[in-house]
Short mmCIF file of C-alpha atoms in Angstrom, two decimals:
data_model
loop_
_atom_site.label_atom_id
_atom_site.label_comp_id
_atom_site.label_asym_id
_atom_site.label_seq_id
_atom_site.Cartn_x
_atom_site.Cartn_y
_atom_site.Cartn_z
CA MET A 1 -0.14 -0.23 0.17
CA SER A 2 1.43 3.65 -0.67
CA ALA A 3 2.03 6.07 1.50
CA PHE A 4 -0.55 8.13 0.11
CA ASN A 5 -3.61 5.32 0.13
CA SER A 6 -2.26 4.03 3.77
CA LEU A 7 -3.06 7.95 5.39
CA LEU A 8 -5.75 8.52 3.31
CA PHE A 9 -7.01 4.87 5.03
CA ILE A 10 -5.60 5.49 8.74
CA LEU A 11 -7.74 8.72 8.29
CA LEU A 12 -10.53 7.82 6.48
CA SER A 13 -11.02 4.90 9.39
CA THR A 14 -10.61 7.41 12.03
CA PHE A 15 -13.70 9.70 11.42
CA ALA A 16 -15.62 6.96 9.87
CA MET A 17 -15.16 5.42 13.41
CA SER A 18 -15.93 7.35 15.14
CA TYR A 19 -19.14 8.60 14.15
CA ALA A 20 -19.46 4.96 13.39
CA TRP A 21 -19.05 4.44 17.53
CA GLY A 22 -20.88 7.38 18.19
CA MET A 23 -23.72 6.35 16.95
CA ARG A 24 -24.01 2.98 18.31
CA GLY A 25 -24.87 4.71 22.06
CA THR A 26 -27.04 7.62 20.07
CA THR A 27 -29.56 5.12 18.22
CA ILE A 28 -29.35 1.36 19.11
CA GLY A 29 -26.51 0.49 22.40
CA GLY A 30 -25.42 -2.75 23.54
CA GLU A 31 -24.79 -5.87 20.89
CA LYS A 32 -26.57 -5.30 18.04
CA GLY A 33 -25.18 -1.28 18.55
CA ALA A 34 -21.45 -2.24 18.10
CA MET A 35 -22.60 -4.36 14.73
CA LEU A 36 -22.28 -0.50 12.98
CA PRO A 37 -18.80 0.23 13.38
CA GLY A 38 -18.18 -3.39 12.39
CA ALA A 39 -19.07 -3.44 9.61
CA VAL A 40 -17.83 0.30 8.19
CA MET A 41 -14.17 -0.50 9.61
CA GLY A 42 -15.33 -4.33 8.02
CA LEU A 43 -16.03 -2.24 4.10
CA LEU A 44 -13.16 -0.04 4.57
CA ILE A 45 -10.36 -2.59 4.76
CA ALA A 46 -12.22 -4.07 1.99
CA MET A 47 -11.77 -0.35 0.04
CA PHE A 48 -8.36 0.15 0.26
CA SER A 49 -7.49 -3.62 0.07
CA GLY A 50 -5.61 -3.87 -3.10
CA ASN A 51 -7.65 -7.03 -3.62
CA TYR A 52 -10.41 -7.41 -6.33
CA LEU A 53 -12.14 -10.04 -4.48
CA LEU A 54 -12.52 -8.68 -1.66
CA PHE A 55 -13.19 -4.97 -3.32
CA ASP A 56 -15.94 -6.70 -5.31
CA ASN A 57 -17.25 -9.04 -2.28
CA PHE A 58 -17.03 -5.79 0.15
CA PHE A 59 -20.21 -7.75 2.20
CA PHE A 60 -18.17 -10.60 3.40
CA LEU A 61 -15.99 -8.29 5.33
CA SER A 62 -18.51 -5.73 6.58
CA ALA A 63 -20.22 -8.97 7.71
CA LEU A 64 -17.28 -10.55 9.78
CA GLY A 65 -16.72 -7.38 10.51
CA SER A 66 -20.22 -6.68 12.06
CA THR A 67 -20.07 -9.76 14.16
CA GLY A 68 -16.54 -9.91 15.36
CA MET A 69 -17.69 -6.34 16.73
CA TYR A 70 -21.07 -7.98 17.96
CA TYR A 71 -19.19 -9.48 21.30
CA GLY A 72 -17.98 -6.88 22.74
CA GLY A 73 -21.19 -5.11 23.42
CA CYS A 74 -22.18 -8.20 25.64
CA MET A 75 -19.95 -6.67 28.09
CA THR A 76 -21.81 -3.78 30.60
CA TYR A 77 -19.50 -0.89 31.54
CA GLY A 78 -22.08 1.60 33.07
CA GLU A 79 -21.12 1.64 36.45
CA THR A 80 -17.06 0.34 35.37
CA LEU A 81 -17.23 4.29 34.04
CA GLY A 82 -18.50 5.60 36.84
CA LEU A 83 -16.02 4.00 38.74
CA SER A 84 -14.32 7.11 37.75
CA MET A 85 -16.34 9.59 36.96
CA ASN A 86 -19.66 9.86 38.71
CA SER A 87 -16.95 11.52 41.55
CA LYS A 88 -14.87 13.87 43.00
CA PRO A 89 -12.30 12.54 43.77
CA ALA A 90 -12.99 9.11 42.22
CA LEU A 91 -15.66 6.80 43.83
CA ASN A 92 -11.55 4.71 42.49
CA MET A 93 -9.53 6.15 39.45
CA LYS A 94 -7.19 3.80 39.01
CA LYS A 95 -10.33 0.23 38.61
CA GLY A 96 -11.62 2.56 36.86
CA LEU A 97 -9.37 2.94 34.49
CA ILE A 98 -7.43 -0.79 34.16
CA ALA A 99 -11.44 -2.20 33.55
CA LEU A 100 -11.62 -0.15 30.57
CA PHE A 101 -8.76 -1.40 29.48
CA VAL A 102 -8.96 -4.80 29.82
CA LYS A 103 -12.83 -4.44 27.80
CA GLY A 104 -11.35 -2.49 25.53
CA PHE A 105 -8.76 -4.81 24.10
CA LEU A 106 -10.47 -7.50 24.56
CA TRP A 107 -13.42 -5.64 22.48
CA PHE A 108 -11.08 -4.84 19.79
CA ALA A 109 -9.35 -7.45 19.43
CA VAL A 110 -12.48 -10.34 19.65
CA PHE A 111 -13.02 -8.59 15.91
CA ALA A 112 -9.63 -8.87 14.65
CA GLN A 113 -9.39 -11.94 15.82
CA VAL A 114 -12.99 -12.63 14.01
CA LEU A 115 -12.25 -10.45 11.09
CA SER A 116 -8.64 -12.15 10.06
CA LEU A 117 -9.83 -16.12 10.79
CA GLY A 118 -12.96 -14.94 8.84
CA LEU A 119 -10.63 -14.11 5.53
CA ALA A 120 -8.58 -17.43 6.25
CA SER A 121 -11.45 -19.73 6.20
CA LEU A 122 -12.78 -18.17 3.02
CA THR A 123 -9.11 -19.00 1.13
CA GLY A 124 -9.36 -22.75 1.62
CA LYS A 125 -6.17 -23.02 3.09
CA TYR A 126 -6.11 -23.39 6.77
CA PHE A 127 -9.39 -24.95 7.44
CA SER A 128 -11.63 -27.90 7.37
CA VAL A 129 -15.66 -27.87 7.61
CA ARG A 130 -14.25 -30.23 10.55
CA GLU A 131 -12.30 -27.78 11.83
CA VAL A 132 -14.49 -24.53 11.93
CA ILE A 133 -16.80 -26.71 13.24
CA ILE A 134 -15.24 -27.71 15.93
CA MET A 135 -14.06 -24.00 16.81
CA PHE A 136 -17.72 -22.68 16.70
CA LEU A 137 -19.11 -25.67 19.05
CA LEU A 138 -15.90 -24.51 21.17
CA MET A 139 -16.38 -20.61 21.71
CA PRO A 140 -20.31 -21.71 24.01
CA VAL A 141 -18.51 -23.46 25.57
CA VAL A 142 -15.03 -21.93 26.34
CA MET A 143 -17.33 -18.60 26.78
CA ILE A 144 -19.27 -20.52 29.40
CA THR A 145 -16.54 -21.72 31.79
CA PHE A 146 -14.71 -17.98 31.51
CA LEU A 147 -17.72 -16.36 32.40
CA PHE A 148 -18.29 -19.00 35.21
CA ILE A 149 -14.37 -19.00 36.49
CA PHE A 150 -14.02 -14.73 36.67
CA ASN A 151 -17.37 -13.72 36.16
CA ARG A 152 -18.93 -15.73 39.29
CA PRO A 153 -20.34 -16.37 41.97
CA HIS A 154 -22.68 -12.76 42.08
CA ASN A 155 -25.43 -12.10 44.49
CA THR A 156 -25.82 -8.44 45.13
CA GLU A 157 -28.07 -9.26 47.79
CA LYS A 158 -25.77 -11.00 49.48
CA SER A 159 -22.94 -9.28 49.13
CA VAL A 160 -21.40 -11.80 46.92
CA PHE A 161 -18.96 -10.61 43.87
CA PRO A 162 -15.91 -11.81 41.50
CA LYS A 163 -12.07 -11.43 42.87
CA ILE A 164 -12.05 -9.94 40.11
CA TYR A 165 -15.07 -6.89 39.98
CA PHE A 166 -15.30 -3.33 38.01
CA SER A 167 -18.52 -2.62 38.22
CA ILE A 168 -21.51 -1.78 41.66
CA THR A 169 -24.21 -4.02 41.59
CA ARG A 170 -24.13 -5.73 37.93
CA LYS A 171 -23.74 -8.57 36.22
CA GLU A 172 -20.50 -8.36 34.21
CA SER A 173 -18.99 -11.04 31.13
CA TRP A 174 -15.94 -10.19 30.34
CA GLY A 175 -14.70 -12.97 30.89
CA ALA A 176 -16.41 -14.51 28.52
CA LEU A 177 -14.98 -12.60 25.85
CA LEU A 178 -11.21 -12.79 27.33
CA GLY A 179 -12.04 -16.80 26.78
CA LEU A 180 -12.98 -16.59 23.24
CA PHE A 181 -9.67 -14.36 22.80
CA PHE A 182 -7.78 -16.98 24.23
CA GLU A 183 -9.45 -19.41 21.97
CA LEU A 184 -9.33 -18.07 18.72
CA LEU A 185 -5.78 -16.78 19.69
CA LEU A 186 -4.84 -20.52 20.44
CA ILE A 187 -5.77 -21.66 16.78
CA SER A 188 -4.18 -18.57 14.76
CA ILE A 189 -1.50 -20.13 16.82
CA ILE A 190 -1.32 -23.90 15.98
CA LYS A 191 -2.63 -22.73 12.56
CA LYS A 192 0.10 -20.17 11.34
CA ILE A 193 -1.99 -17.34 10.82
CA PRO A 194 0.56 -14.24 11.78
CA PHE A 195 -1.47 -12.06 10.35
CA ALA A 196 -4.19 -13.25 12.54
CA VAL A 197 -2.50 -13.09 16.33
CA GLU A 198 -0.32 -9.33 15.44
CA TYR A 199 -3.59 -7.45 14.15
CA THR A 200 -5.01 -9.28 16.79
CA PHE A 201 -3.07 -7.30 19.70
CA ILE A 202 -2.52 -4.00 17.51
CA CYS A 203 -6.20 -3.78 17.68
CA GLY A 204 -6.66 -4.78 20.79
CA LEU A 205 -3.87 -2.54 22.53
CA PHE A 206 -5.69 0.75 20.12
CA GLY A 207 -9.23 -0.39 22.26
CA ALA A 208 -7.43 -0.28 25.49
CA VAL A 209 -5.72 2.68 25.70
CA GLY A 210 -8.74 4.55 23.19
CA TRP A 211 -11.14 4.27 25.89
CA VAL A 212 -8.60 5.24 29.21
CA VAL A 213 -7.90 7.91 27.01
CA ALA A 214 -11.80 8.61 26.06
CA GLN A 215 -12.48 8.18 29.44
CA LEU A 216 -9.50 10.07 30.63
CA MET A 217 -11.18 13.28 27.97
CA GLN A 218 -14.97 12.08 29.55
CA ILE A 219 -13.91 13.00 33.28
CA PHE A 220 -12.02 16.17 32.31
CA CYS A 221 -15.38 17.32 30.71
CA ARG A 222 -17.74 16.69 33.66
CA GLN A 223 -15.32 16.98 36.63
CA TYR A 224 -12.98 19.62 35.82
CA SER A 225 -13.51 21.96 32.68
CA LYS A 226 -15.62 24.00 34.25
CA ASP A 227 -12.77 25.06 36.97
CA CYS A 228 -10.49 25.85 34.21
CA ARG A 229 -9.43 29.56 33.36
CA GLY A 230 -9.01 29.26 29.66
CA SER A 231 -12.12 29.93 27.95
CA PHE A 232 -11.28 27.14 25.43
CA LEU A 233 -11.56 25.42 28.24
CA LYS A 234 -14.15 25.81 29.95
CA LEU A 235 -16.04 25.02 26.78
CA TRP A 236 -15.92 21.59 27.38
CA SER A 237 -18.03 22.07 30.78
CA LYS A 238 -21.35 23.66 28.15
CA PRO A 239 -24.05 20.74 28.11
CA SER A 240 -23.93 21.33 24.46
CA ILE A 241 -21.24 19.16 24.39
CA GLY A 242 -22.03 15.71 25.71
CA ALA A 243 -19.52 14.36 28.01
CA TRP A 244 -20.23 10.86 26.87
CA LYS A 245 -20.61 11.08 23.55
CA VAL A 246 -17.27 12.76 23.56
CA MET A 247 -15.62 9.36 25.53
CA GLU A 248 -17.77 7.30 22.73
CA CYS A 249 -16.55 9.67 19.68
CA ILE A 250 -13.00 9.25 20.75
CA LEU A 251 -13.03 5.41 22.08
CA GLY A 252 -14.31 4.85 17.97
CA ALA A 253 -11.15 7.38 16.37
CA PHE A 254 -9.20 5.07 18.77
CA GLY A 255 -10.67 1.58 17.29
CA GLY A 256 -10.57 2.79 13.42
CA LEU A 257 -7.14 4.06 13.53
CA GLY A 258 -5.59 0.82 15.46
CA ALA A 259 -7.81 -1.20 12.78
CA SER A 260 -6.27 -0.10 9.74
CA VAL A 261 -2.87 0.94 11.23
CA GLY A 262 -2.94 -2.80 11.80
CA ILE A 263 -3.56 -3.20 8.37
CA VAL A 264 -1.24 -0.85 7.33
CA MET A 265 1.75 -2.15 9.91
CA PHE A 266 1.08 -5.59 8.26
CA PHE A 267 -0.08 -5.31 5.06
CA ASP A 268 2.84 -7.61 3.37
CA LYS A 269 1.19 -10.67 5.37
CA PHE A 270 -2.39 -9.31 5.18
CA VAL A 271 -1.52 -9.80 1.58
CA GLU A 272 -0.59 -12.97 2.05
CA LEU A 273 -3.37 -14.84 4.15
CA THR A 274 -5.96 -13.57 1.70
CA ALA A 275 -3.86 -14.26 -1.78
CA GLN A 276 -6.64 -17.23 -3.33
CA PRO A 277 -5.93 -20.12 -5.53
CA VAL A 278 -8.43 -19.65 -7.75
CA ASN A 279 -10.74 -16.25 -7.65
CA ARG A 280 -12.93 -17.15 -5.87
CA PHE A 281 -13.76 -17.92 -1.44
CA TRP A 282 -14.36 -21.24 -1.10
CA THR A 283 -17.68 -22.89 -0.36
CA PRO A 284 -17.81 -26.23 1.13
CA LEU A 285 -22.01 -25.92 1.08
CA GLY A 286 -22.59 -26.13 -2.23
CA ASP A 287 -25.97 -25.87 -3.39
CA LYS A 288 -27.00 -26.74 0.24
CA ASP A 289 -26.41 -22.37 0.83
CA ARG A 290 -29.75 -21.33 -0.25
CA LEU A 291 -30.96 -24.35 2.17
CA PHE A 292 -28.74 -23.07 5.07
CA VAL A 293 -30.52 -19.40 4.26
CA TYR A 294 -33.74 -19.84 4.58
CA ALA A 295 -33.87 -21.91 8.13
CA TYR A 296 -31.75 -18.01 9.14
CA ILE A 297 -34.61 -16.16 7.33
CA ALA A 298 -37.21 -18.44 9.39
CA ILE A 299 -35.22 -17.89 12.47
CA LEU A 300 -34.97 -14.63 12.44
CA ALA A 301 -38.66 -14.31 12.09
CA ILE A 302 -39.14 -16.14 15.10
CA ASP A 303 -37.15 -13.44 16.69
CA MET A 304 -40.03 -11.09 16.12
CA ILE A 305 -42.48 -12.28 17.82
CA HIS A 306 -41.32 -11.64 21.39
CA TYR A 307 -41.90 -8.00 20.32
CA PHE A 308 -46.16 -9.06 20.47
CA SER A 309 -45.97 -11.13 23.58
CA LYS A 310 -46.11 -9.71 27.01
CA SER A 311 -44.74 -12.92 28.13
CA LYS A 312 -41.79 -12.47 30.79
CA LYS A 313 -40.30 -16.18 28.79
CA LEU A 314 -40.62 -15.14 25.96
CA GLN A 315 -38.03 -12.15 25.99
CA ILE A 316 -35.81 -13.55 28.40
CA ALA A 317 -35.51 -15.93 25.86
CA ALA A 318 -35.20 -14.15 23.33
CA GLU A 319 -32.39 -11.87 24.91
CA ILE A 320 -30.21 -15.26 25.41
CA LEU A 321 -30.75 -16.31 22.00
CA GLU A 322 -30.29 -12.56 20.38
CA PHE A 323 -25.83 -13.81 20.54
CA PRO A 324 -26.40 -16.99 17.80
CA PHE A 325 -29.24 -15.30 15.73
CA TYR A 326 -27.21 -12.05 15.36
CA SER A 327 -23.71 -13.12 15.82
CA THR A 328 -22.33 -17.32 16.30
CA ILE A 329 -25.00 -18.67 13.37
CA PRO A 330 -24.53 -15.61 10.37
CA MET A 331 -20.56 -15.78 11.16
CA LEU A 332 -20.01 -19.17 11.00
CA LEU A 333 -22.48 -19.57 7.65
CA VAL A 334 -20.02 -16.19 5.97
CA PHE A 335 -17.16 -18.38 7.65
CA PHE A 336 -18.06 -21.47 4.87
CA GLY A 337 -18.55 -18.42 2.29
CA SER A 338 -22.55 -17.88 2.10
CA LYS A 339 -22.34 -15.57 -0.25
CA ASP A 340 -26.09 -14.83 0.69
CA ILE A 341 -25.66 -14.52 4.20
CA ALA A 342 -22.71 -11.85 4.43
CA GLN A 343 -25.12 -10.10 1.69
CA ILE A 344 -27.51 -10.10 4.57
CA SER A 345 -25.52 -9.53 7.09
CA SER A 346 -24.26 -6.64 6.09
CA PHE A 347 -27.47 -5.12 4.53
CA PHE A 348 -30.21 -6.04 6.19
CA ILE A 349 -29.03 -7.44 9.38
CA LEU A 350 -28.30 -2.84 10.15
CA TYR A 351 -30.96 -2.58 8.62
CA TRP A 352 -33.10 -4.61 10.28
CA VAL A 353 -31.86 -3.89 13.78
CA PHE A 354 -31.93 -0.12 13.19
CA VAL A 355 -35.46 -0.40 13.02
CA GLN A 356 -36.06 -2.77 15.34
CA GLU A 357 -35.31 -0.62 17.92
CA VAL A 358 -36.64 2.53 16.84
CA SER A 359 -39.98 0.83 16.15
CA PHE A 360 -39.77 -1.76 18.08
CA GLU A 361 -38.21 -1.18 21.61
CA LYS A 362 -37.70 2.36 22.23
CA PRO A 363 -40.64 3.47 24.40
CA HIS A 364 -41.93 6.88 22.83
CA LYS A 365 -44.94 8.68 21.56
CA LEU A 366 -44.66 9.89 17.90
CA LYS A 367 -47.21 10.21 15.80
CA TYR A 368 -47.24 7.95 13.17
CA SER A 369 -45.07 5.52 14.67
CA ALA A 370 -47.86 3.23 13.47
CA VAL A 371 -46.76 3.89 10.27
CA PHE A 372 -43.57 4.14 10.19
CA LYS A 373 -43.44 0.66 11.49
CA ILE A 374 -45.75 -0.46 8.88
CA LEU A 375 -43.25 1.07 6.16
CA PHE A 376 -40.01 0.09 8.11
CA THR A 377 -41.20 -3.52 7.91
CA ALA A 378 -42.32 -3.68 4.28
CA ILE A 379 -38.92 -1.81 3.12
CA GLY A 380 -37.35 -4.21 5.04
CA ILE A 381 -38.99 -7.27 3.41
CA ILE A 382 -38.82 -5.32 0.14
CA ILE A 383 -34.81 -5.21 1.40
CA LEU A 384 -35.04 -9.26 1.25
CA THR A 385 -36.80 -10.61 -1.25
CA ALA A 386 -34.91 -8.55 -3.69
CA GLN A 387 -31.57 -10.18 -2.08
CA LEU A 388 -33.08 -13.30 -2.07
CA LEU A 389 -35.14 -13.91 -5.79
CA PHE A 390 -33.90 -11.83 -7.42
CA ASN A 391 -30.04 -12.00 -6.21
CA TYR A 392 -29.72 -8.06 -5.99
CA LEU A 393 -26.83 -6.74 -5.10
CA PHE A 394 -26.62 -3.80 -2.81
CA GLY A 395 -23.73 -2.25 -3.83
CA LEU A 396 -21.09 -0.48 -1.83
CA ARG A 397 -22.47 2.72 -2.33
CA ILE A 398 -26.03 2.48 -1.18
CA THR A 399 -24.34 0.36 1.39
CA VAL A 400 -22.41 3.23 2.35
CA LEU A 401 -26.40 4.93 2.99
CA LEU A 402 -26.98 3.08 5.13
CA TYR A 403 -24.36 2.91 6.97
CA GLY A 404 -24.25 6.58 7.22
CA VAL A 405 -27.04 8.80 5.81
CA PHE A 406 -29.94 6.46 7.34
CA TYR A 407 -28.72 6.15 10.00
CA GLU A 408 -27.98 9.81 10.95
CA VAL A 409 -31.29 11.03 8.98
CA PHE A 410 -33.80 8.45 10.35
CA THR A 411 -31.64 8.88 14.01
CA LEU A 412 -32.44 13.13 14.06
CA ALA A 413 -36.39 11.97 13.28
CA TYR A 414 -36.45 10.07 16.20
CA LEU A 415 -34.61 12.20 18.18
CA LEU A 416 -35.78 15.99 16.70
CA PRO A 417 -39.57 15.45 17.91
CA ARG A 418 -38.42 15.72 21.68
CA TYR A 419 -39.00 19.54 21.38
CA ASP A 420 -42.25 19.36 23.35
CA LYS A 421 -44.51 21.83 25.73
CA ALA A 422 -41.80 21.49 28.21
CA SER A 423 -38.70 21.75 26.28
CA ALA A 424 -40.54 24.19 24.61
CA GLU A 425 -40.44 26.47 28.05
CA LYS A 426 -37.70 25.10 29.23
CA TYR A 427 -35.98 26.44 26.46
CA ASN A 428 -37.88 30.06 26.01
CA ASN A 429 -39.48 28.63 23.11
CA SER A 430 -37.17 28.93 20.86
CA PHE A 431 -35.98 25.27 18.75
CA MET A 432 -32.81 26.83 17.80
CA ASN A 433 -31.57 27.14 21.34
CA TYR A 434 -33.29 23.67 22.04
CA LEU A 435 -31.09 22.06 19.51
CA PHE A 436 -27.81 24.05 20.16
CA LYS A 437 -28.13 24.91 24.25
CA THR A 438 -28.77 20.24 24.27
CA GLU A 439 -25.96 17.99 22.66
CA ILE A 440 -28.50 16.96 19.81
CA GLY A 441 -27.32 20.13 18.15
CA THR A 442 -23.38 19.79 18.04
CA VAL A 443 -23.01 16.17 17.98
CA HIS A 444 -25.27 15.53 14.68
CA ILE A 445 -23.27 18.60 12.67
CA TYR A 446 -20.23 16.51 13.60
CA PHE A 447 -21.53 13.61 12.88
CA ILE A 448 -23.63 15.05 9.02
CA VAL A 449 -19.58 16.44 8.62
CA CYS A 450 -18.15 12.87 9.69
CA VAL A 451 -20.60 10.94 7.20
CA LEU A 452 -20.26 13.48 4.68
CA VAL A 453 -16.10 13.00 3.78
CA PHE A 454 -16.75 9.08 4.06
CA THR A 455 -20.21 9.02 1.68
CA LEU A 456 -18.50 12.13 -0.36
CA TYR A 457 -14.94 9.53 -0.37
CA VAL A 458 -16.74 6.29 -1.44
CA PHE A 459 -18.85 7.84 -4.24
CA LEU A 460 -15.92 9.55 -6.07
CA TYR A 461 -13.92 7.02 -5.63
#
């Protein structure tokens, strides 16, 4: 990769991931929200890979990125952040920052492992069908084992907590990610995939340091900036500067920086890893691929049932099954070279998790919400029909529009109607005051700039 392309890749990844991570915290959150930055980063890697097969099939990398980043979303971190920022002096600054280092490392390291091992699997040179199946069967076993070793016992009422505990009352699950990290690291070493090992540690390190730096900035905004003398430093204490959003965007920037720097640093090994013996991906499922695709669509349809039921058991089951439904199962099929699943995971799923959040999950009293629910669902059905029955490929440009313009426009469409009578009185009946004296205006201006840069580059590429 040339010096110019390397610099461009790094800058674009930094800004795009800063937006994507900030958007994650704005609209969806959790595991599903983490899919957006993963998909964005996968797409950028495909664009700058210098590999025509990867570029033409960018959706494979977007799918690997989104499903790989999903895992880290299971880790609770609200109380972890609170350890270092909710009071002055902090409740436990050292513990809080160490915890973020650990969680940031695991989140981005696992993303890198899934991406690199997925690419290795697609070549057909490193894994057999049996080995891939064993890898995925071991995942829940290893994750549950490490969860119980590191994050249990936990009983808030009896004040029983794990020996290594990074929260105040909440159950933690970072041990599961630690187990997955060690499993995938061991596989990378055994299979002699040096890029996977090195890329994992680079991404993990940037994620770890990034979260610490991001949190220090949030602490400054919340606790110290108001006492500073300089007007610029005092600016960070204003309500229009959302401290939490500052933290998210800085973390995303570091994540994008690390993911792109890792590719640039180990580009020769990346090229060696992705070199194909023939100009196509490994597809061991053959003609049976469509059967798995339709089975997966049926699973997604079943998952929607809990939105129309008040059964607590069904809600709990749906929450547990989200993990395999939205990450592990599609990830496995992408490892097996399923083009349909890669396209569905990189486009429809990124569309659908947004629709689920704003139309089915978030409580709101917006006008015409039922109409939007029906409209969004109908569009989702059209997208799936186009992909499966008509083999329509949503290309790079329209995918970028989904990741950027769609998410931003409809997030604003959800947020801005919250300007109600109470808000009007508080901000002197001025919508502009409401917009720019809260973080909505500043945050979304920043998002729009990032989206414009990202989108314009892709359209001019």
